[in-house]
CSV table of C-alpha atoms in Angstrom, one decimal:
chain,number,residue,atom,x,y,z
A,1,MET,CA,6.4,-28.7,20.1
A,2,VAL,CA,4.9,-25.8,22.0
A,3,SER,CA,6.2,-23.2,19.6
A,4,SER,CA,4.7,-25.0,16.6
A,5,ALA,CA,1.3,-25.3,18.4
A,6,LEU,CA,1.4,-21.6,19.4
A,7,ARG,CA,2.5,-20.8,15.8
A,8,MET,CA,-0.5,-22.6,14.6
A,9,SER,CA,-2.9,-20.6,16.8
A,10,LEU,CA,-1.1,-17.3,16.1
A,11,LEU,CA,-1.3,-17.9,12.4
A,12,ASP,CA,-5.0,-18.2,12.8
A,13,GLN,CA,-5.2,-14.8,14.4
A,14,THR,CA,-7.0,-12.2,12.4
A,15,PRO,CA,-9.9,-10.1,13.5
A,16,GLU,CA,-12.0,-12.4,11.3
A,17,THR,CA,-11.0,-15.5,13.2
A,18,LEU,CA,-10.9,-13.6,16.5
A,19,THR,CA,-14.5,-12.6,16.2
A,20,LYS,CA,-15.8,-16.0,15.1
A,21,GLY,CA,-18.1,-16.0,18.1
A,22,THR,CA,-17.4,-19.2,19.9
A,23,TRP,CA,-18.0,-19.1,23.7
A,24,LEU,CA,-14.3,-18.7,24.4
A,25,HIS,CA,-14.0,-15.8,22.0
A,26,ARG,CA,-16.5,-13.9,24.1
A,27,TRP,CA,-14.5,-14.3,27.4
A,28,PRO,CA,-12.5,-11.3,28.4
A,29,ALA,CA,-8.7,-11.7,27.7
A,30,GLY,CA,-7.9,-11.2,31.4
A,31,LEU,CA,-10.2,-14.0,32.5
A,32,LYS,CA,-8.8,-16.3,29.8
A,33,LEU,CA,-5.1,-15.7,30.8
A,34,PHE,CA,-6.0,-15.9,34.5
A,35,SER,CA,-7.8,-19.2,33.9
A,36,LEU,CA,-4.9,-20.5,31.9
A,37,PHE,CA,-2.4,-19.6,34.6
A,38,THR,CA,-4.6,-21.2,37.3
A,39,LEU,CA,-5.2,-24.4,35.4
A,40,GLY,CA,-1.5,-24.6,34.4
A,41,THR,CA,-0.4,-24.3,38.0
A,42,ALA,CA,-3.0,-26.9,39.2
A,43,LEU,CA,-2.0,-29.3,36.4
A,44,VAL,CA,1.7,-29.0,37.3
A,45,LEU,CA,1.0,-29.5,41.0
A,46,THR,CA,-1.0,-32.7,40.7
A,47,ASP,CA,0.3,-36.2,39.8
A,48,ARG,CA,-3.1,-37.9,39.9
A,49,LEU,CA,-4.1,-39.5,36.7
A,50,SER,CA,-7.7,-39.4,37.8
A,51,ILE,CA,-7.5,-35.6,37.5
A,52,LEU,CA,-5.1,-35.2,34.6
A,53,GLY,CA,-6.9,-37.7,32.3
A,54,PRO,CA,-10.3,-35.9,32.5
A,55,ALA,CA,-8.4,-32.5,32.3
A,56,ALA,CA,-6.8,-33.6,29.0
A,57,ILE,CA,-10.3,-34.7,27.7
A,58,VAL,CA,-11.8,-31.4,28.7
A,59,ALA,CA,-8.9,-29.5,27.1
A,60,GLY,CA,-9.5,-31.5,23.9
A,61,LEU,CA,-13.1,-30.6,23.8
A,62,VAL,CA,-12.4,-26.9,24.5
A,63,CYS,CA,-9.8,-26.9,21.7
A,64,LEU,CA,-12.1,-28.7,19.3
A,65,SER,CA,-15.0,-26.3,20.0
A,66,VAL,CA,-12.7,-23.4,19.2
A,67,HIS,CA,-11.1,-24.8,16.1
A,68,TRP,CA,-14.1,-26.6,14.7
A,69,ALA,CA,-14.8,-23.7,12.3
A,70,PHE,CA,-11.3,-24.0,10.8
A,71,PHE,CA,-11.7,-27.8,10.2
A,72,ASP,CA,-15.0,-27.1,8.4
A,73,GLN,CA,-13.5,-24.8,5.7
A,74,GLY,CA,-12.5,-27.3,3.0
A,75,PRO,CA,-9.0,-27.7,1.5
A,76,ALA,CA,-7.7,-24.3,2.6
A,77,SER,CA,-7.9,-25.5,6.2
A,78,SER,CA,-6.0,-28.7,5.7
A,79,SER,CA,-2.7,-27.0,6.6
A,80,ARG,CA,-4.3,-26.0,9.9
A,81,SER,CA,-5.5,-29.5,10.5
A,82,THR,CA,-2.1,-31.0,9.8
A,83,ALA,CA,-0.5,-28.4,12.0
A,84,PHE,CA,-1.7,-30.4,14.9
A,85,VAL,CA,0.2,-33.5,13.8
A,86,TRP,CA,3.8,-32.5,14.6
A,87,PRO,CA,3.1,-31.3,18.1
A,88,LEU,CA,1.3,-34.5,18.8
A,89,VAL,CA,4.1,-36.7,17.3
A,90,THR,CA,6.7,-34.8,19.4
A,91,LEU,CA,4.5,-35.3,22.5
A,92,VAL,CA,4.2,-39.1,21.8
A,93,VAL,CA,8.0,-39.4,21.3
A,94,ILE,CA,8.6,-37.6,24.6
A,95,VAL,CA,6.1,-39.8,26.4
A,96,ALA,CA,7.5,-43.0,24.8
A,97,TYR,CA,10.9,-42.1,26.1
A,98,ILE,CA,9.6,-41.4,29.6
A,99,GLY,CA,7.7,-44.7,29.4
A,100,ILE,CA,10.8,-46.6,28.7
A,101,VAL,CA,12.8,-44.8,31.4
A,102,SER,CA,10.2,-44.4,34.2
A,103,GLY,CA,7.3,-46.8,33.5
A,104,LEU,CA,3.9,-46.5,31.8
A,105,GLU,CA,2.0,-44.8,34.7
A,106,HIS,CA,4.5,-41.9,34.9
A,107,ALA,CA,4.4,-41.6,31.1
A,108,MET,CA,0.6,-41.3,31.1
A,109,VAL,CA,0.8,-38.6,33.8
A,110,VAL,CA,3.2,-36.6,31.7
A,111,PHE,CA,1.2,-37.2,28.5
A,112,CYS,CA,-2.1,-36.1,30.0
A,113,ARG,CA,-0.5,-33.0,31.7
A,114,LEU,CA,1.4,-31.8,28.6
A,115,LEU,CA,-1.6,-32.5,26.3
A,116,ALA,CA,-4.0,-30.6,28.6
A,117,LEU,CA,-1.6,-27.6,29.0
A,118,LEU,CA,-0.9,-27.5,25.2
A,119,LEU,CA,-4.6,-27.7,24.2
A,120,PHE,CA,-5.7,-25.1,26.8
A,121,ALA,CA,-2.9,-22.7,25.7
A,122,VAL,CA,-3.7,-23.2,22.0
A,123,SER,CA,-7.4,-22.5,22.7
A,124,VAL,CA,-6.6,-19.2,24.5
A,125,MET,CA,-4.1,-18.1,21.9
A,126,ALA,CA,-6.4,-18.8,19.0
A,127,THR,CA,-9.2,-16.7,20.6
A,128,THR,CA,-7.3,-13.8,22.0
A,129,SER,CA,-5.6,-11.0,20.0
A,130,VAL,CA,-2.0,-10.1,20.8
A,131,THR,CA,-3.1,-6.6,21.5
A,132,ALA,CA,-5.6,-7.8,24.1
A,133,MET,CA,-3.1,-10.0,25.8
A,134,MET,CA,-0.6,-7.2,25.9
A,135,ALA,CA,-3.2,-4.9,27.5
A,136,VAL,CA,-3.7,-7.6,30.2
A,137,VAL,CA,0.0,-8.0,30.8
A,138,GLU,CA,0.5,-4.2,31.0
A,139,LYS,CA,-2.5,-3.8,33.4
A,140,PHE,CA,-1.2,-6.7,35.6
A,141,LEU,CA,2.2,-5.2,35.8
A,142,GLN,CA,1.1,-1.6,36.6
A,143,PRO,CA,1.8,-1.9,40.4
A,144,PHE,CA,5.4,-3.0,39.7
A,145,ASP,CA,5.7,-0.1,37.3
A,146,ARG,CA,4.5,2.3,40.0
A,147,TRP,CA,7.1,1.0,42.4
A,148,GLY,CA,9.7,1.5,39.8
A,149,TRP,CA,10.6,-2.2,39.5
A,150,LEU,CA,10.0,-2.5,35.8
A,151,ARG,CA,8.4,-0.7,32.8
A,152,ALA,CA,5.0,-2.4,32.3
A,153,ASP,CA,4.5,-1.1,28.7
A,154,LYS,CA,8.0,-2.4,27.7
A,155,VAL,CA,7.4,-5.8,29.2
A,156,ALA,CA,4.0,-6.0,27.5
A,157,LEU,CA,5.6,-5.0,24.2
A,158,MET,CA,8.3,-7.7,24.7
A,159,PHE,CA,5.6,-10.2,25.3
A,160,GLY,CA,3.7,-9.1,22.1
A,161,VAL,CA,6.8,-9.1,20.0
A,162,SER,CA,7.8,-12.6,21.2
A,163,LEU,CA,4.5,-13.9,20.1
A,164,ARG,CA,4.7,-12.2,16.7
A,165,LEU,CA,8.3,-13.5,16.2
A,166,MET,CA,7.4,-17.2,16.8
A,167,PRO,CA,6.1,-17.9,13.2
A,168,VAL,CA,8.8,-15.6,11.8
A,169,LEU,CA,11.7,-17.4,13.5
A,170,LEU,CA,10.2,-20.8,12.6
A,171,GLU,CA,10.2,-19.7,8.9
A,172,GLN,CA,13.8,-18.5,9.3
A,173,TRP,CA,14.7,-21.9,10.7
A,174,HIS,CA,13.2,-23.6,7.7
A,175,GLU,CA,15.0,-21.2,5.3
A,176,ILE,CA,18.4,-21.9,6.9
A,177,ARG,CA,17.7,-25.7,6.8
A,178,GLU,CA,16.8,-25.5,3.2
A,179,ALA,CA,19.9,-23.4,2.4
A,180,GLN,CA,22.1,-25.9,4.1
A,181,ALA,CA,20.4,-28.8,2.3
A,182,ALA,CA,20.8,-27.0,-1.1
A,183,ARG,CA,24.5,-26.8,-0.5
A,184,GLY,CA,24.6,-30.5,0.2
A,185,HIS,CA,25.2,-30.3,3.9
A,186,ARG,CA,23.6,-32.7,6.3
A,187,ALA,CA,21.7,-31.0,9.1
A,188,SER,CA,24.3,-30.6,11.8
A,189,PRO,CA,23.1,-28.6,14.9
A,190,LEU,CA,26.0,-26.2,14.7
A,191,ALA,CA,25.5,-25.5,11.0
A,192,LEU,CA,21.9,-24.6,11.8
A,193,LEU,CA,22.3,-22.9,15.1
A,194,VAL,CA,25.1,-20.4,14.3
A,195,PRO,CA,23.3,-18.8,11.3
A,196,MET,CA,20.0,-18.9,13.2
A,197,LEU,CA,21.6,-17.1,16.1
A,198,VAL,CA,23.3,-14.5,13.9
A,199,ARG,CA,20.2,-13.8,11.9
A,200,THR,CA,18.0,-13.6,15.0
A,201,LEU,CA,20.3,-11.1,16.6
A,202,GLN,CA,20.4,-9.0,13.4
A,203,ARG,CA,16.6,-9.2,13.2
A,204,ALA,CA,16.3,-8.2,16.9
A,205,ASN,CA,18.5,-5.2,16.3
A,206,GLU,CA,16.5,-4.0,13.3
A,207,MET,CA,13.2,-4.6,15.0
A,208,ALA,CA,14.4,-2.5,18.0
A,209,ASP,CA,15.3,0.3,15.6
A,210,ALA,CA,11.9,0.0,14.0
A,211,ILE,CA,10.1,0.2,17.3
A,212,ASP,CA,12.2,3.2,18.4
A,213,ALA,CA,11.6,4.9,15.0
A,214,ARG,CA,7.9,4.5,15.4
A,215,GLY,CA,7.9,6.0,18.9
A,216,GLY,CA,7.5,2.6,20.6
A,217,SER,CA,9.1,4.1,23.7
A,218,SER,CA,6.9,6.6,25.4
A,219,GLY,CA,9.8,8.7,26.4
A,220,ARG,CA,10.4,7.7,30.0
K,1,MET,CA,12.3,21.0,6.6
K,2,ILE,CA,16.0,21.4,7.1
K,3,ILE,CA,18.5,18.9,8.3
K,4,GLU,CA,22.0,20.0,9.1
K,5,PHE,CA,25.0,17.8,9.7
K,6,GLU,CA,27.7,19.7,11.6
K,7,ALA,CA,31.1,18.0,11.4
K,8,VAL,CA,29.5,14.6,11.9
K,9,SER,CA,31.7,11.6,12.2
K,10,VAL,CA,30.8,8.0,12.9
K,11,GLU,CA,33.4,5.4,14.0
K,12,ARG,CA,33.0,1.8,14.8
K,13,GLY,CA,36.2,0.6,16.5
K,14,ALA,CA,39.1,1.4,14.2
K,15,ARG,CA,36.8,1.8,11.2
K,16,THR,CA,35.5,5.2,10.1
K,17,ILE,CA,32.1,5.0,8.6
K,18,LEU,CA,31.5,8.7,8.0
K,19,ARG,CA,34.1,11.4,8.3
K,20,GLU,CA,33.4,15.1,9.2
K,21,LEU,CA,30.2,15.5,7.2
K,22,ASN,CA,29.1,19.1,6.8
K,23,ILE,CA,25.9,19.2,4.8
K,24,SER,CA,22.5,20.9,4.8
K,25,LEU,CA,19.4,19.1,3.4
K,26,SER,CA,16.3,21.1,2.5
K,27,GLU,CA,15.2,19.8,-0.9
K,28,SER,CA,11.9,18.0,-1.3
K,29,ARG,CA,13.3,14.8,-2.9
K,30,ILE,CA,16.8,13.7,-1.9
K,31,GLY,CA,18.5,10.5,-3.0
K,32,ILE,CA,21.5,8.8,-1.5
K,33,VAL,CA,23.5,6.3,-3.5
K,34,GLY,CA,26.8,4.5,-3.1
K,35,PRO,CA,28.4,1.1,-2.9
K,36,ASN,CA,27.4,-1.5,-0.3
K,37,GLY,CA,28.9,-0.7,3.1
K,38,ALA,CA,29.6,2.9,2.2
K,39,GLY,CA,27.6,4.4,5.1
K,40,LYS,CA,24.3,5.2,3.4
K,41,SER,CA,22.1,3.5,6.1
K,42,THR,CA,24.3,5.0,8.8
K,43,LEU,CA,23.6,8.5,7.4
K,44,ALA,CA,19.9,7.8,7.3
K,45,ARG,CA,19.8,6.5,10.9
K,46,LEU,CA,21.7,9.6,12.1
K,47,ILE,CA,18.7,11.8,10.9
K,48,ASN,CA,16.3,10.3,13.5
K,49,GLY,CA,18.8,9.4,16.1
K,50,LEU,CA,18.8,5.6,15.7
K,51,ILE,CA,22.6,6.0,15.6
K,52,ALA,CA,24.5,8.7,17.6
K,53,PRO,CA,27.5,10.3,15.9
K,54,SER,CA,30.9,9.8,17.4
K,55,ALA,CA,31.6,13.5,16.8
K,56,GLY,CA,29.6,16.5,15.7
K,57,ARG,CA,25.9,16.9,15.8
K,58,VAL,CA,22.8,16.5,13.6
K,59,LEU,CA,20.0,19.2,13.7
K,60,PHE,CA,16.4,18.6,12.4
K,61,ASN,CA,14.5,21.9,12.0
K,62,GLY,CA,16.9,23.5,14.4
K,63,LEU,CA,16.5,20.8,17.1
K,64,ALA,CA,19.6,18.8,18.1
K,65,VAL,CA,18.5,15.2,17.4
K,66,ALA,CA,20.4,13.7,20.3
K,67,ASP,CA,18.7,16.1,22.8
K,68,HIS,CA,15.2,15.8,21.4
K,69,LEU,CA,14.9,12.2,20.3
K,70,ILE,CA,11.2,11.7,21.0
K,71,ALA,CA,10.1,15.0,19.4
K,72,VAL,CA,12.3,14.4,16.3
K,73,ARG,CA,11.1,10.8,15.8
K,74,GLN,CA,7.5,11.9,15.9
K,75,GLN,CA,8.3,14.1,12.9
K,76,ILE,CA,10.3,11.6,10.9
K,77,GLY,CA,8.9,8.4,9.4
K,78,PHE,CA,11.4,5.7,8.7
K,79,LEU,CA,10.8,2.9,6.2
K,80,PHE,CA,13.2,0.0,6.6
K,81,GLN,CA,14.4,-2.3,3.8
K,82,ASN,CA,12.8,-5.5,5.3
K,83,PRO,CA,9.1,-4.9,6.2
K,84,ASP,CA,9.2,-8.2,8.2
K,85,ASN,CA,11.4,-6.5,10.7
K,86,GLN,CA,9.3,-3.4,10.8
K,87,ILE,CA,5.9,-4.9,11.3
K,88,VAL,CA,5.5,-5.8,15.0
K,89,PHE,CA,2.0,-7.2,15.3
K,90,PRO,CA,0.3,-10.1,13.6
K,91,VAL,CA,-2.6,-8.2,12.0
K,92,VAL,CA,-2.3,-5.1,9.8
K,93,GLN,CA,-4.6,-2.7,11.7
K,94,GLU,CA,-3.1,-3.8,15.1
K,95,ASP,CA,0.3,-2.9,13.8
K,96,MET,CA,-0.8,0.5,12.6
K,97,ALA,CA,-2.5,1.2,15.9
K,98,PHE,CA,0.8,0.4,17.7
K,99,GLY,CA,2.6,3.4,16.2
K,100,LEU,CA,-0.3,5.7,17.1
K,101,LYS,CA,-0.7,4.5,20.7
K,102,HIS,CA,1.0,7.6,22.2
K,103,SER,CA,0.2,10.3,19.7
K,104,LEU,CA,-3.5,9.4,19.2
K,105,PRO,CA,-4.9,7.8,22.4
K,106,ASP,CA,-8.6,8.1,21.3
K,107,LYS,CA,-9.5,4.7,19.8
K,108,THR,CA,-12.2,6.1,17.4
K,109,LEU,CA,-9.9,8.7,15.9
K,110,ARG,CA,-7.1,6.1,15.7
K,111,ALA,CA,-9.3,3.7,13.8
K,112,ALA,CA,-10.4,6.5,11.4
K,113,ARG,CA,-6.8,7.5,10.8
K,114,ILE,CA,-5.8,3.9,10.0
K,115,GLN,CA,-8.6,3.5,7.6
K,116,ALA,CA,-7.9,6.8,5.9
K,117,THR,CA,-4.2,5.9,5.4
K,118,LEU,CA,-5.0,2.4,4.1
K,119,ALA,CA,-7.5,4.0,1.6
K,120,GLN,CA,-4.9,6.6,0.6
K,121,LEU,CA,-2.6,3.7,-0.4
K,122,ASP,CA,-5.5,1.8,-1.9
K,123,ILE,CA,-4.9,-1.2,0.4
K,124,ALA,CA,-8.1,-0.8,2.6
K,125,ASP,CA,-8.8,-4.5,1.9
K,126,LEU,CA,-5.7,-5.5,3.8
K,127,SER,CA,-6.9,-3.9,7.0
K,128,GLU,CA,-7.9,-7.1,8.7
K,129,ARG,CA,-5.3,-9.4,7.1
K,130,ALA,CA,-2.8,-11.4,9.0
K,131,VAL,CA,0.7,-10.1,8.2
K,132,HIS,CA,2.1,-13.6,7.4
K,133,THR,CA,-0.5,-14.0,4.6
K,134,LEU,CA,0.7,-10.9,2.7
K,135,SER,CA,3.2,-10.9,-0.2
K,136,GLY,CA,6.5,-9.0,0.1
K,137,GLY,CA,5.1,-6.1,-1.9
K,138,GLN,CA,2.0,-5.9,0.2
K,139,LYS,CA,4.1,-6.0,3.4
K,140,GLN,CA,6.2,-3.1,2.1
K,141,LEU,CA,3.0,-1.1,1.4
K,142,VAL,CA,1.7,-1.9,4.9
K,143,ALA,CA,5.0,-0.8,6.4
K,144,LEU,CA,4.7,2.4,4.5
K,145,ALA,CA,1.1,2.8,5.7
K,146,CYS,CA,2.3,2.3,9.3
K,147,VAL,CA,4.7,5.2,8.8
K,148,LEU,CA,2.3,7.5,6.9
K,149,CYS,CA,-0.5,7.1,9.5
K,150,MET,CA,1.7,8.9,11.9
K,151,GLN,CA,1.6,11.9,9.6
K,152,PRO,CA,5.4,12.6,9.7
K,153,ASP,CA,6.9,15.8,8.4
K,154,LEU,CA,9.7,13.9,6.6
K,155,LEU,CA,10.1,10.4,5.2
K,156,VAL,CA,13.3,8.5,5.2
K,157,LEU,CA,13.3,5.4,3.0
K,158,ASP,CA,16.1,2.8,3.3
K,159,GLU,CA,16.2,0.9,0.1
K,160,PRO,CA,12.4,0.6,-0.2
K,161,THR,CA,12.3,-1.2,-3.6
K,162,THR,CA,15.0,-3.8,-3.0
K,163,GLN,CA,12.6,-6.7,-2.2
K,164,LEU,CA,9.8,-5.7,-4.6
K,165,ASP,CA,8.8,-7.1,-8.0
K,166,LEU,CA,8.3,-4.7,-10.9
K,167,ARG,CA,4.6,-4.2,-10.2
K,168,PHE,CA,4.9,-3.3,-6.6
K,169,ARG,CA,8.1,-1.2,-7.3
K,170,ASN,CA,6.2,0.9,-9.7
K,171,ARG,CA,3.2,1.2,-7.4
K,172,LEU,CA,5.5,2.2,-4.5
K,173,LEU,CA,7.3,4.8,-6.6
K,174,GLN,CA,3.9,6.2,-7.8
K,175,ILE,CA,2.8,6.6,-4.1
K,176,ILE,CA,6.1,8.2,-3.1
K,177,GLY,CA,5.9,10.6,-6.0
K,178,GLN,CA,2.5,11.8,-4.8
K,179,LEU,CA,3.4,12.3,-1.1
K,180,PRO,CA,3.4,15.9,0.0
K,181,GLN,CA,6.2,15.3,2.6
K,182,PRO,CA,9.9,15.7,1.8
K,183,VAL,CA,11.5,12.3,1.1
K,184,ILE,CA,15.1,11.1,1.6
K,185,ALA,CA,15.6,7.8,-0.1
K,186,ILE,CA,18.6,5.5,0.0
K,187,SER,CA,18.5,3.3,-3.1
K,188,HIS,CA,20.4,1.3,-5.6
K,189,ASP,CA,17.4,1.8,-7.9
K,190,LEU,CA,18.8,4.7,-10.0
K,191,ALA,CA,15.7,5.0,-12.1
K,192,MET,CA,13.8,5.8,-9.0
K,193,LEU,CA,16.1,8.8,-8.2
K,194,GLU,CA,16.0,10.3,-11.7
K,195,THR,CA,13.3,12.8,-10.9
K,196,PHE,CA,14.8,13.7,-7.5
K,197,ASP,CA,15.9,17.3,-6.8
K,198,ARG,CA,19.2,16.3,-5.3
K,199,VAL,CA,21.4,13.1,-5.2
K,200,MET,CA,24.5,12.5,-3.1
K,201,VAL,CA,27.1,9.8,-3.7
K,202,ILE,CA,28.6,8.4,-0.5
K,203,ASP,CA,31.8,6.3,-0.6
K,204,GLN,CA,34.9,6.0,1.6
K,205,ALA,CA,33.2,7.7,4.5
K,206,SER,CA,32.5,11.0,2.7
K,207,ILE,CA,30.4,12.5,0.0
K,208,GLN,CA,31.9,12.0,-3.5
K,209,ALA,CA,29.3,13.8,-5.5
K,210,ASP,CA,26.4,16.1,-4.7
K,211,GLY,CA,24.0,17.9,-7.0
K,212,PRO,CA,20.9,17.6,-9.2
K,213,ALA,CA,20.0,14.0,-10.3
K,214,ALA,CA,20.6,14.9,-13.9
K,215,GLU,CA,24.3,15.6,-13.2
K,216,VAL,CA,25.1,13.2,-10.4
K,217,LEU,CA,23.5,10.0,-11.7
K,218,PRO,CA,25.5,9.9,-15.0
K,219,TRP,CA,28.7,10.6,-13.0
K,220,TYR,CA,27.8,7.7,-10.6
K,221,ARG,CA,27.1,5.3,-13.5
K,222,ALA,CA,30.4,6.2,-15.1
K,223,HIS,CA,32.5,5.8,-12.0
K,224,TYR,CA,30.8,2.9,-10.2
K,225,ALA,CA,29.2,0.7,-12.9
């Protein structure tokens, strides 16, 4: 659910969309990530529906204000609009299950929390370039780098590559599923997961080679 | 540009991929052909140290590749077969900027270099495009642009035309033909190699034929078709 929502926001990322000029676009990347982290922590720590409900509504309004331009672009934007459907369907299924197991109130708490988190995250991702996010991560980790605990640039690169790979891996998943279907196989988890894992590892290997070949490591 | 292989062997477990190669490469256009799994990509990856030899050593312009990895990689541009695995960032100009991060820290100069390279390949209009919206051919041109903007002294191309349609294949070959840098290309596209100065056939872990394209390619067609 989260990966498909993030994919949706990442697919929207081009300098053109990133400079659309909504109020959230103008926020510095560091402030956006810090706000997302703080809000996420607060939403996880509270169980009060009186807080989570309005939070989900606010998140919806934020997301709508950011994505409004995309919905207003005619037929070409319809895939972006429908991209919201599957994450929401998944969310509703999860909440329905929780409702059956733990009761309606708990289900509503989970629903509002997940929805708010999802919409805030999508809004941030859709308005922040991967490069800007990487710069924030690298800056944030600099002290740990100085103490020799980790390599800030490599962690930032890992973060950036993970974001870039989400849509690529989703596409790969669909390809494998289609290939299995074309051979008349029913979708069994093992038949999907094994080729997915093998291809992902091969891709990771080649990507690491490509990053090395382009001087991705600064030599330390 | 001169690349020397001194008694280079590569082994993976019990399998010998390359056996005691002693070659010197200095021509402007060098092609490498051979059956699948013959060790062509391994040979290419040895040149910029992506693979370390099990025995022997590789020298690039007199530098031992294993001892000067960073310096050597700054001089060698490597184009992979699948551009999707080479392009790391979601937007074309961001990806090109990634390769220049260390060699060109000034953002204005970096942006100018990126625009100049895109213009050189006649794909300036792709600068702000999201990578996932590009066709396979456009992605391969972008991957080449990412390599060229680093202004390498040598280009190594690993089956660059495999995933391209005829139009993009011809365009890529035209671009490669005009490049001032020496090029080493691994390819099954024999027509691409016909104008090359030197072609090597690799099979069974060693070089089976080596010489001008006009001599080696007919021999390869006769023995491997």
